[in-house]
Short mmCIF file of C-alpha atoms in Angstrom, two decimals:
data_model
loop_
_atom_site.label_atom_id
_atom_site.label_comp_id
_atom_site.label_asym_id
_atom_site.label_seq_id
_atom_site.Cartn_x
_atom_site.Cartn_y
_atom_site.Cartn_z
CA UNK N 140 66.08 -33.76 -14.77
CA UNK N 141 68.43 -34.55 -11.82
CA UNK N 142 68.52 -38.42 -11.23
CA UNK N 143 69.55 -40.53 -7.86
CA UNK N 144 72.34 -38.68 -6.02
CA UNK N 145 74.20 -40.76 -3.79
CA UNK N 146 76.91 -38.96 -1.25
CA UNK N 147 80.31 -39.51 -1.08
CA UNK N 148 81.10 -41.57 -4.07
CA UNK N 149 83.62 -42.75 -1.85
CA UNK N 150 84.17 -43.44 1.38
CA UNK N 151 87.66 -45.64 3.13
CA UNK N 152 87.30 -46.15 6.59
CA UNK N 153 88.85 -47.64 9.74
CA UNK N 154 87.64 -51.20 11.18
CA UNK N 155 85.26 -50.14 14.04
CA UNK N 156 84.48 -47.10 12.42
CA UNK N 157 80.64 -45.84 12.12
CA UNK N 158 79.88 -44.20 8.70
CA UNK N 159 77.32 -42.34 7.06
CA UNK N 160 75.89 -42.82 3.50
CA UNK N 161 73.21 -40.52 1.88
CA UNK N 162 71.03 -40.82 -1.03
CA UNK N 163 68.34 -37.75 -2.58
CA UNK N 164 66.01 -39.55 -4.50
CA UNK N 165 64.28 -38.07 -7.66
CA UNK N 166 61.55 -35.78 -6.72
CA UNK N 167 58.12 -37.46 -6.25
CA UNK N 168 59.18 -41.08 -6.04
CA UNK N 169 57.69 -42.44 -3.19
CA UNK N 170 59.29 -45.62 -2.66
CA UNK N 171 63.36 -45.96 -1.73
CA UNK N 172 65.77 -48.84 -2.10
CA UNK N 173 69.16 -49.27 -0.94
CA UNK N 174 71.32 -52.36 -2.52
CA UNK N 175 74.66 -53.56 -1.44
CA UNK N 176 76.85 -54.93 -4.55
CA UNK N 177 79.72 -56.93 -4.01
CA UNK N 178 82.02 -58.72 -6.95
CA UNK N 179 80.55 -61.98 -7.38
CA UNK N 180 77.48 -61.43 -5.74
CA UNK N 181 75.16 -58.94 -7.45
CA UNK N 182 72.97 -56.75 -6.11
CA UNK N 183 71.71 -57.48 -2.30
CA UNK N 184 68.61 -56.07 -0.58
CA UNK N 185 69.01 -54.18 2.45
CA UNK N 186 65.71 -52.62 2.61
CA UNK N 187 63.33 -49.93 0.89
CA UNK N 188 61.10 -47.22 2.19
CA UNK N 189 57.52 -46.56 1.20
CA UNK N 190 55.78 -43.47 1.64
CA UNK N 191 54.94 -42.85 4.87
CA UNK N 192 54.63 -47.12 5.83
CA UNK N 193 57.43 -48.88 8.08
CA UNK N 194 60.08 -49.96 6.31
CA UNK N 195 61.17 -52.86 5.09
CA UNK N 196 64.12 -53.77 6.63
CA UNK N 197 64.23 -57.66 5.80
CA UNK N 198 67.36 -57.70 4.05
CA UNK N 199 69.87 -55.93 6.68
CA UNK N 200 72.51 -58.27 7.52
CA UNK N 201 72.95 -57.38 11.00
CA UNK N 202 71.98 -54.77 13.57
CA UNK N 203 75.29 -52.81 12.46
CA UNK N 204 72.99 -51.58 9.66
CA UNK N 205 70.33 -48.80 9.63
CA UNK N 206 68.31 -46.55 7.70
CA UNK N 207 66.18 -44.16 8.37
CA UNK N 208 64.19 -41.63 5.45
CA UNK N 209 63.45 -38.01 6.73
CA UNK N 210 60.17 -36.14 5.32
CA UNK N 211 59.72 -39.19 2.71
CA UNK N 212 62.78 -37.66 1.13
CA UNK N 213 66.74 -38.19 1.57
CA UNK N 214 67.46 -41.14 3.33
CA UNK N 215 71.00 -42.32 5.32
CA UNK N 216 72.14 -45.70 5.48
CA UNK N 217 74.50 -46.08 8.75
CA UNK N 218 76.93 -48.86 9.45
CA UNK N 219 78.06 -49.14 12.83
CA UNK N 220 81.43 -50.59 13.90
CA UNK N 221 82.34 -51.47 10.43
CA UNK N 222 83.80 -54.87 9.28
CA UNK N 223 85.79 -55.38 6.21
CA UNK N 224 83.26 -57.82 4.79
CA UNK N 225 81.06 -54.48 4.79
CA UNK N 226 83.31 -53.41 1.58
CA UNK N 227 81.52 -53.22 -1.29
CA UNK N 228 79.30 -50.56 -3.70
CA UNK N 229 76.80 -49.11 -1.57
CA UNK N 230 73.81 -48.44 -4.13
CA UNK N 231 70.29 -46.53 -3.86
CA UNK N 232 67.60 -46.60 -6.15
CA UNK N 233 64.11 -44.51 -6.11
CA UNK N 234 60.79 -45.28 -8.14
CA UNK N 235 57.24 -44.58 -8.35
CA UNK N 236 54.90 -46.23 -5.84
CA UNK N 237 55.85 -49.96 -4.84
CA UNK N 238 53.47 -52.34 -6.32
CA UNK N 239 52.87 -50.58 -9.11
CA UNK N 240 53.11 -52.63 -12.03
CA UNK N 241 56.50 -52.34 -13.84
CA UNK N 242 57.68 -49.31 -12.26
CA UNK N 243 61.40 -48.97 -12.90
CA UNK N 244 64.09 -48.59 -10.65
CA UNK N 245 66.37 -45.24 -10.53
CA UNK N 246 69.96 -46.03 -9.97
CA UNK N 247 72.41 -43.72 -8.39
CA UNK N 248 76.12 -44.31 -9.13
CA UNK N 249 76.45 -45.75 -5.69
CA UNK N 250 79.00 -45.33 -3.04
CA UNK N 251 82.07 -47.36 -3.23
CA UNK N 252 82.86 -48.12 1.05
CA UNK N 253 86.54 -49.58 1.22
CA UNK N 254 87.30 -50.67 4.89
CA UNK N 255 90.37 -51.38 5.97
CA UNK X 92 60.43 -66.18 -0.91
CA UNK X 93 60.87 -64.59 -4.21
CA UNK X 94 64.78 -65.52 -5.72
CA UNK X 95 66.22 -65.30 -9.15
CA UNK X 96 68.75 -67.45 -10.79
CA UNK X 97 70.82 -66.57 -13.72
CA UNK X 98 72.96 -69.47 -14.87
CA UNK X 99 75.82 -67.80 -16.67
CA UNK X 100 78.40 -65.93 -14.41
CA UNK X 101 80.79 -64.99 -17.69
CA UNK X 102 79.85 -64.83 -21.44
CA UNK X 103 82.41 -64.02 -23.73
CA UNK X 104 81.33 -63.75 -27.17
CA UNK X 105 82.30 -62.37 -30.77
CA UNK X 106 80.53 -59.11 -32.53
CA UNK X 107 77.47 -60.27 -34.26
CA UNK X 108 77.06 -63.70 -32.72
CA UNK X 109 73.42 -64.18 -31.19
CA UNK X 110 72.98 -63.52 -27.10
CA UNK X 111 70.77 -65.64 -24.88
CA UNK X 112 71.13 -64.74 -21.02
CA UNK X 113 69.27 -66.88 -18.78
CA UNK X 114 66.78 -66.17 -15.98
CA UNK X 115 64.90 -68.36 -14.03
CA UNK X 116 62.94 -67.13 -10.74
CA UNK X 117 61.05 -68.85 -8.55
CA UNK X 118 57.55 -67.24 -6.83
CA UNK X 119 54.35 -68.75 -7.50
CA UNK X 120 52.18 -65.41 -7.98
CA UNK X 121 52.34 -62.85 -10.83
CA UNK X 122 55.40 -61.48 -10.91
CA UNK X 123 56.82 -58.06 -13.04
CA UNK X 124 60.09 -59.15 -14.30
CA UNK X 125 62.88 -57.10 -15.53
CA UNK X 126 66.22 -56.45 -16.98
CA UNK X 127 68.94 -54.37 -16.04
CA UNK X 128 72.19 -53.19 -17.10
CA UNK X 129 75.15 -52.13 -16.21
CA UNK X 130 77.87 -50.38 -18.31
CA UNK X 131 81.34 -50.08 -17.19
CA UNK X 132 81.52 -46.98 -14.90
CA UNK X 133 78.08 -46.37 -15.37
CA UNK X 134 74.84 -46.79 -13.14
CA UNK X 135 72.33 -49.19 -13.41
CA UNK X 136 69.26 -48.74 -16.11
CA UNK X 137 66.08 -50.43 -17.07
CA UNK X 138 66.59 -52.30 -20.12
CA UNK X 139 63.43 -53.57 -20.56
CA UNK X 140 60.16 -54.90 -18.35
CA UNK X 141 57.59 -57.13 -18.31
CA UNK X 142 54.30 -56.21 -16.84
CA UNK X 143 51.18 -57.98 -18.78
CA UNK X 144 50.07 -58.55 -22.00
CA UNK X 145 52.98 -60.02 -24.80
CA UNK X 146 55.14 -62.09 -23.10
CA UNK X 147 57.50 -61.11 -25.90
CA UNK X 148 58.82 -58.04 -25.05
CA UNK X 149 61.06 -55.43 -26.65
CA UNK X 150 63.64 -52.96 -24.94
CA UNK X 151 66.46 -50.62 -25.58
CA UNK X 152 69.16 -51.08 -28.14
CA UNK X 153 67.95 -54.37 -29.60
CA UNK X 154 67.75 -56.17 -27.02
CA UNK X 155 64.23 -58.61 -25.67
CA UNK X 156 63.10 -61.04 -23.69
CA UNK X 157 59.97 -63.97 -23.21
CA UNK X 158 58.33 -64.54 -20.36
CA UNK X 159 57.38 -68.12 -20.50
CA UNK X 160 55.20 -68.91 -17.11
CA UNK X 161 55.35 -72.62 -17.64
CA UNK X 162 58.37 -72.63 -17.27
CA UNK X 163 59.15 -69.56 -14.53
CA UNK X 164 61.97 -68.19 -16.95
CA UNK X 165 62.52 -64.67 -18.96
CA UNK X 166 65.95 -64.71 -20.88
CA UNK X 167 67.19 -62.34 -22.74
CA UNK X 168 68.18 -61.90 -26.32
CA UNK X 169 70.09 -60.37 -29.50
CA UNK X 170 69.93 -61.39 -32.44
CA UNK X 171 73.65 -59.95 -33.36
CA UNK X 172 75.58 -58.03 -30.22
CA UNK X 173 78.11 -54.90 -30.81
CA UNK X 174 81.20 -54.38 -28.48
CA UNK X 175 79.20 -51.75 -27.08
CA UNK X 176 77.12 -54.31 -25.28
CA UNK X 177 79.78 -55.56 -23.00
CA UNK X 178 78.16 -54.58 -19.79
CA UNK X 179 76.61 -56.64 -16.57
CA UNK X 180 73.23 -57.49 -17.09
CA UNK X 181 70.87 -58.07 -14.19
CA UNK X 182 67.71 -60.28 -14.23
CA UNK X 183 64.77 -58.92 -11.24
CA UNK X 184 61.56 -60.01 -10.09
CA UNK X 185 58.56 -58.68 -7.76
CA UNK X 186 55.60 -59.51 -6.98
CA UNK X 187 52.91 -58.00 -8.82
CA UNK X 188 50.79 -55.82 -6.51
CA UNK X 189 52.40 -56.20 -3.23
CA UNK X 190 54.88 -54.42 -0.95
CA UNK X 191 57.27 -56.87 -1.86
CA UNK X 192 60.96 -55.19 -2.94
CA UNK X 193 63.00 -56.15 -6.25
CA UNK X 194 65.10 -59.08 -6.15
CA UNK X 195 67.63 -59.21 -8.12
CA UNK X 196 70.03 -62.33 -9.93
CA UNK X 197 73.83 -62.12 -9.20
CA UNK X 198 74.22 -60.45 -12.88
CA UNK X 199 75.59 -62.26 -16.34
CA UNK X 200 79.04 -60.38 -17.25
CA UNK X 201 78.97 -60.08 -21.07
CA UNK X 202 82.17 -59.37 -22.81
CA UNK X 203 81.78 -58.70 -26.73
CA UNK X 204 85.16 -58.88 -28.32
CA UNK X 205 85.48 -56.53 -31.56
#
């Protein structure tokens, strides 16, 4: 079946420029990560969705970032005013219900945000 | 707050020699643990998970882990690796029954030379 589709694969940008980044999850996972991977620092939280509760936005590194998830479905991360230290793989993920013992994460292939 | 810790950045090693990755978290509830990896140009996948039960446990390809409480760790291991295990492998914890998200170790490069 189709897995984690993440949209563009990539994106190069201006300094100062806002962009958009999209991810479908597989159908019927309720819960929705999005990861930031740089070289040298694995994989950071930004924040994940959960059904219908607020989400958790903990791991945002500054009020450039935002997410939002429409009808529990495709969410959209948004960077405002982009910095070059936003560079990195942009990378969403999509599982059964959070808290759930063991329930594995779905990778998408990420989005790859140059900015320059 | 939960955090992982994998000690190796960079393992280079030679086909068949034995693999032992290192993962140490630190949380003091009951955690799901898991490993990930990452092949060149590919996506992330589950390569195996600890919920309950064994704390031996057995995943794709070869490849397992222990979860030892005592001592808040759950490396990985393979008994002989194959060039086609040269990939990044990710160590992740949450916390059992919670809202909590998965946190993830900065990742263990592992190069196999043929």
């Amino acid at each position: 079946g189709a897995g984690v589709s993440q949209s563009p694969s990539n994106k190069v940008t201006e300094k100062g420029k806002d962009v958009e980044l999209r991810c479908d999850p597989i159908s019927g996972h309720t819960a929705l990560y999005w990861y930031r991977q740089s070289l040298g620092q694995g994989l950071e939280f930004l924040i994940y969705f959960q059904g219908n509760s607020a989400p958790d936005k903990s791991g945002l590194p500054s009020d450039r970032f935002s997410a939002e998830r429409t009808g529990g479905s495709v969410s959209t991360l948004t960077i405002q005013r982009t910095q070059q230290e936003d560079s990195a793989v942009y990378l969403c993920a999509s599982s059964l219900k959070v808290g759930q013992g063991g329930s594995p994460l779905h990778f998408g292939n990420g989005t790859r945000l140059t900015v320059t | 707050a939960q955090s992982v810790s994998q000690h190796n950045h960079h393992v280079i090693l030679s086909e068949a020699a034995s693999l032992e990755l290192g993962c140490n978290y630190s949380y003091g509830g009951t955690v799901n643990l898991f490993w990930y990896v990452q092949y060149p140009g590919q996506h992330l996948q589950l390569l195996l998970k600890y919920f309950s039960g064994d704390p031996l446990v057995k995943g794709i390809k070869g490849f397992e882990a222990e979860f030892i409480k005592s001592k808040f760790s759950f490396n990985l291991r393979k008994p002989s690796v194959q060039w086609s295990d040269t990939a990044e492998y990710f160590c992740a914890v949450n916390a059992r029954g919670s809202q909590g998200n998965l946190i993830f170790g900065k990742g263990t490069k592992l190069s196999v030379k043929p």
